[in-house]
Every structure is written in C-alpha cells, then in structure tokens.
Amino acid sequence: MAWGPTPITAVEVKIDGGTWTKATLAEADNSPFAWRFWHLDWAATPGEPQHTSRAIDAAGNVQPAMDDPRIANKKTYWESNGQITRQIA
C-alpha cells in the first residue's frame, strides 16, 4: 500500500537492485492521504530477493531514497517516509 498528501498515481518497484518497474494500482478514491493498494507480478527465483518500492503522487513527487539530502538528517523512517529496501523471505 502507498499513501501521500496528494493522490498516488504510480508505484514503482525495484527487485535486487534492478530497474524500476511500474506496479499495477488498484482503483482509488483520489482523496488526500488515502491509501492506495498496488501489486506487482514477477517471476520469483530461488534465494532471498530484496525489493524497494516508491510512490509517485499526482503532483509528480517521487518518494525519496533514504540517502536523499532532503531526508538524510531525519532520525526515523516515520519522519522521512523514504524508500526502504526489504528482503522477501
């Protein structure tokens, strides 16, 4: 799921440091701060892949990476709301 202060218009996912791939978005109510469901169909391979997702809102804002200077000094994920890489087990 993704959310933002303006409606989410896209979500992109990167698997194992590869290229960004557009996810499929569920229908939305286009309200500010509304959650937006999404999914990505991909062929899993043996191992423990890592994925990173990022949201893009109606204003064209892209969720920043954790090393982005705009959020680099934020102390927690909740302050920065940056991209987090997670391991799929």
Coordinates of N, CA and C in Angstrom, one line a residue:
M1 N 0.8 -1.2 0.0 CA 0.0 0.0 0.0 C 0.9 1.2 0.0
A2 N 0.4 2.3 -0.5 CA 1.1 3.6 -0.6 C 0.1 4.7 -0.2
W3 N 0.6 5.8 0.3 CA -0.2 6.9 0.6 C 0.6 8.2 0.5
G4 N -0.1 9.3 0.4 CA 0.6 10.6 0.4 C -0.4 11.7 0.6
P5 N 0.1 13.0 0.7 CA -0.7 14.1 1.0 C -1.5 14.5 -0.3
T6 N -1.1 14.0 -1.4 CA -1.9 14.1 -2.7 C -2.1 12.7 -3.2
P7 N -3.1 12.4 -4.0 CA -3.4 11.1 -4.5 C -2.1 10.4 -5.2
I8 N -2.0 9.1 -4.9 CA -0.9 8.4 -5.5 C -1.3 7.9 -6.9
T9 N -0.4 8.2 -7.9 CA -0.8 7.9 -9.3 C 0.1 6.8 -9.9
A10 N 1.2 6.5 -9.1 CA 2.0 5.4 -9.6 C 2.9 4.8 -8.4
V11 N 3.2 3.6 -8.6 CA 4.2 2.9 -7.7 C 5.1 2.1 -8.5
E12 N 6.4 2.2 -8.2 CA 7.4 1.5 -8.9 C 8.2 0.6 -8.0
V13 N 8.6 -0.5 -8.5 CA 9.3 -1.5 -7.6 C 10.6 -1.9 -8.3
K14 N 11.7 -2.0 -7.5 CA 13.0 -2.5 -8.0 C 13.3 -3.8 -7.2
I15 N 13.6 -4.8 -7.9 CA 14.0 -6.1 -7.3 C 15.5 -6.3 -7.5
D16 N 16.1 -6.7 -6.4 CA 17.6 -6.9 -6.3 C 18.4 -5.9 -7.0
G17 N 18.1 -4.6 -6.8 CA 18.8 -3.5 -7.4 C 18.7 -3.3 -8.9
G18 N 17.7 -4.0 -9.5 CA 17.5 -3.9 -10.9 C 16.9 -2.5 -11.3
T19 N 16.1 -2.5 -12.4 CA 15.5 -1.3 -12.9 C 14.1 -1.1 -12.2
W20 N 13.6 0.1 -12.2 CA 12.3 0.4 -11.6 C 11.3 -0.2 -12.6
T21 N 10.3 -0.9 -12.1 CA 9.2 -1.5 -12.8 C 7.9 -0.9 -12.3
K22 N 6.9 -0.5 -13.2 CA 5.7 0.0 -12.7 C 4.8 -1.1 -12.1
A23 N 4.2 -0.9 -11.0 CA 3.3 -1.8 -10.3 C 1.9 -1.5 -10.9
T24 N 1.0 -2.4 -10.6 CA -0.4 -2.3 -11.0 C -1.1 -1.7 -9.8
L25 N -1.9 -0.6 -10.0 CA -2.6 0.1 -9.0 C -4.0 -0.3 -8.9
A26 N -4.6 -0.5 -7.7 CA -6.0 -0.7 -7.5 C -6.7 0.6 -7.7
E27 N -8.0 0.5 -7.9 CA -8.8 1.8 -8.0 C -8.6 2.6 -6.8
A28 N -8.8 3.9 -6.9 CA -8.6 4.8 -5.8 C -9.7 5.8 -5.7
D29 N -9.8 6.4 -4.5 CA -10.8 7.4 -4.3 C -10.3 8.8 -4.5
N30 N -9.0 8.9 -4.8 CA -8.3 10.2 -5.1 C -8.4 11.2 -4.0
S31 N -8.6 10.8 -2.8 CA -8.6 11.7 -1.6 C -7.2 11.9 -1.1
P32 N -6.9 13.1 -0.6 CA -5.6 13.3 0.1 C -5.4 12.3 1.2
F33 N -4.2 11.8 1.4 CA -3.9 10.8 2.4 C -4.6 9.5 2.3
A34 N -5.2 9.2 1.2 CA -5.9 7.9 1.0 C -4.9 6.8 0.7
W35 N -5.1 5.6 1.3 CA -4.2 4.5 1.0 C -4.5 4.0 -0.4
R36 N -3.4 3.6 -1.1 CA -3.6 3.1 -2.5 C -3.0 1.7 -2.5
F37 N -3.8 0.7 -2.8 CA -3.3 -0.7 -2.9 C -2.6 -0.9 -4.3
W38 N -1.6 -1.7 -4.3 CA -0.9 -2.0 -5.6 C -0.3 -3.4 -5.5
H39 N 0.0 -4.0 -6.7 CA 0.7 -5.3 -6.7 C 1.6 -5.3 -7.9
L40 N 2.6 -6.3 -7.8 CA 3.5 -6.5 -8.9 C 3.6 -8.0 -9.2
D41 N 3.3 -8.4 -10.4 CA 3.5 -9.8 -10.7 C 5.0 -10.0 -11.2
W42 N 5.7 -10.9 -10.6 CA 7.1 -11.1 -11.1 C 7.4 -12.6 -10.8
A43 N 8.4 -13.1 -11.6 CA 8.8 -14.5 -11.5 C 9.9 -14.6 -10.4
A44 N 9.5 -15.2 -9.3 CA 10.5 -15.3 -8.2 C 11.5 -16.3 -8.6
T45 N 12.7 -16.1 -8.1 CA 13.9 -17.0 -8.3 C 14.3 -17.5 -7.0
P46 N 15.0 -18.6 -6.9 CA 15.5 -19.1 -5.6 C 16.4 -18.1 -5.0
G47 N 16.3 -18.1 -3.6 CA 17.1 -17.2 -2.9 C 16.2 -16.3 -2.1
E48 N 16.8 -15.2 -1.6 CA 16.0 -14.2 -0.8 C 16.1 -12.8 -1.4
P49 N 15.3 -12.6 -2.5 CA 15.4 -11.3 -3.2 C 15.1 -10.1 -2.3
Q50 N 15.6 -9.0 -2.7 CA 15.3 -7.7 -2.0 C 14.5 -6.8 -2.9
H51 N 13.5 -6.1 -2.3 CA 12.7 -5.2 -3.2 C 12.6 -3.9 -2.5
T52 N 12.6 -2.9 -3.3 CA 12.4 -1.5 -2.9 C 11.2 -0.9 -3.7
S53 N 10.3 -0.2 -3.0 CA 9.2 0.4 -3.7 C 9.2 1.9 -3.5
R54 N 8.6 2.6 -4.4 CA 8.5 4.1 -4.2 C 7.2 4.5 -4.9
A55 N 6.5 5.5 -4.2 CA 5.3 6.0 -4.7 C 5.5 7.3 -5.4
I56 N 4.6 7.6 -6.3 CA 4.7 8.9 -7.1 C 3.3 9.5 -7.0
D57 N 3.2 10.7 -6.6 CA 1.9 11.3 -6.4 C 1.4 12.2 -7.6
A58 N 0.2 12.7 -7.5 CA -0.4 13.4 -8.6 C 0.4 14.7 -8.9
A59 N 1.1 15.2 -8.0 CA 2.0 16.4 -8.2 C 3.3 16.0 -8.9
G60 N 3.6 14.7 -9.1 CA 4.8 14.3 -9.7 C 6.0 14.1 -8.6
N61 N 5.6 14.2 -7.4 CA 6.6 14.0 -6.3 C 6.9 12.5 -6.2
V62 N 8.2 12.2 -6.2 CA 8.7 10.8 -6.1 C 9.2 10.5 -4.6
Q63 N 8.7 9.5 -4.0 CA 9.2 9.1 -2.7 C 10.7 9.0 -2.7
P64 N 11.4 9.8 -1.8 CA 12.8 9.8 -1.9 C 13.5 8.6 -1.3
A65 N 14.7 8.4 -1.8 CA 15.6 7.3 -1.3 C 16.1 7.8 0.1
M66 N 16.5 6.8 0.9 CA 16.9 7.2 2.3 C 18.2 8.1 2.3
D67 N 19.0 8.0 1.2 CA 20.2 8.9 1.2 C 19.9 10.2 0.5
D68 N 18.7 10.5 0.1 CA 18.3 11.8 -0.5 C 18.6 12.9 0.5
P69 N 19.3 14.0 0.1 CA 19.7 15.1 1.0 C 18.5 15.7 1.7
R70 N 17.3 15.7 1.1 CA 16.1 16.3 1.7 C 15.7 15.5 3.0
I71 N 16.1 14.3 3.1 CA 15.7 13.5 4.3 C 16.8 12.9 5.1
A72 N 18.0 13.1 4.6 CA 19.2 12.5 5.2 C 19.4 12.7 6.7
N73 N 18.9 13.8 7.2 CA 19.1 14.1 8.6 C 17.8 13.7 9.5
K74 N 16.9 13.1 8.8 CA 15.7 12.6 9.6 C 16.2 11.4 10.4
K75 N 15.6 11.3 11.6 CA 16.1 10.2 12.5 C 15.4 8.9 12.4
T76 N 14.1 8.9 11.9 CA 13.4 7.7 11.8 C 12.7 7.6 10.5
Y77 N 12.3 6.4 10.1 CA 11.5 6.2 8.9 C 10.2 7.0 8.9
W78 N 9.6 7.1 10.0 CA 8.3 7.8 10.1 C 8.5 9.3 9.8
E79 N 9.7 9.9 10.2 CA 10.0 11.3 9.9 C 10.2 11.5 8.4
S80 N 11.0 10.5 7.8 CA 11.5 10.7 6.5 C 10.5 10.2 5.4
N81 N 9.9 9.1 5.8 CA 9.0 8.4 4.8 C 9.7 8.0 3.5
G82 N 11.0 7.7 3.6 CA 11.8 7.4 2.5 C 11.6 5.9 2.0
Q83 N 12.2 5.6 0.9 CA 12.1 4.3 0.4 C 12.9 3.3 1.3
I84 N 12.4 2.2 1.6 CA 13.0 1.2 2.4 C 13.2 -0.1 1.6
T85 N 14.4 -0.7 1.6 CA 14.6 -2.0 0.9 C 14.3 -3.1 1.9
R86 N 13.5 -4.0 1.4 CA 13.1 -5.1 2.3 C 13.4 -6.5 1.6
Q87 N 13.7 -7.4 2.5 CA 14.0 -8.8 2.0 C 12.7 -9.6 1.9
I88 N 12.6 -10.3 0.8 CA 11.4 -11.2 0.7 C 11.9 -12.6 1.1
A89 N 11.2 -13.2 2.1 CA 11.6 -14.5 2.5 C 10.6 -15.5 2.2

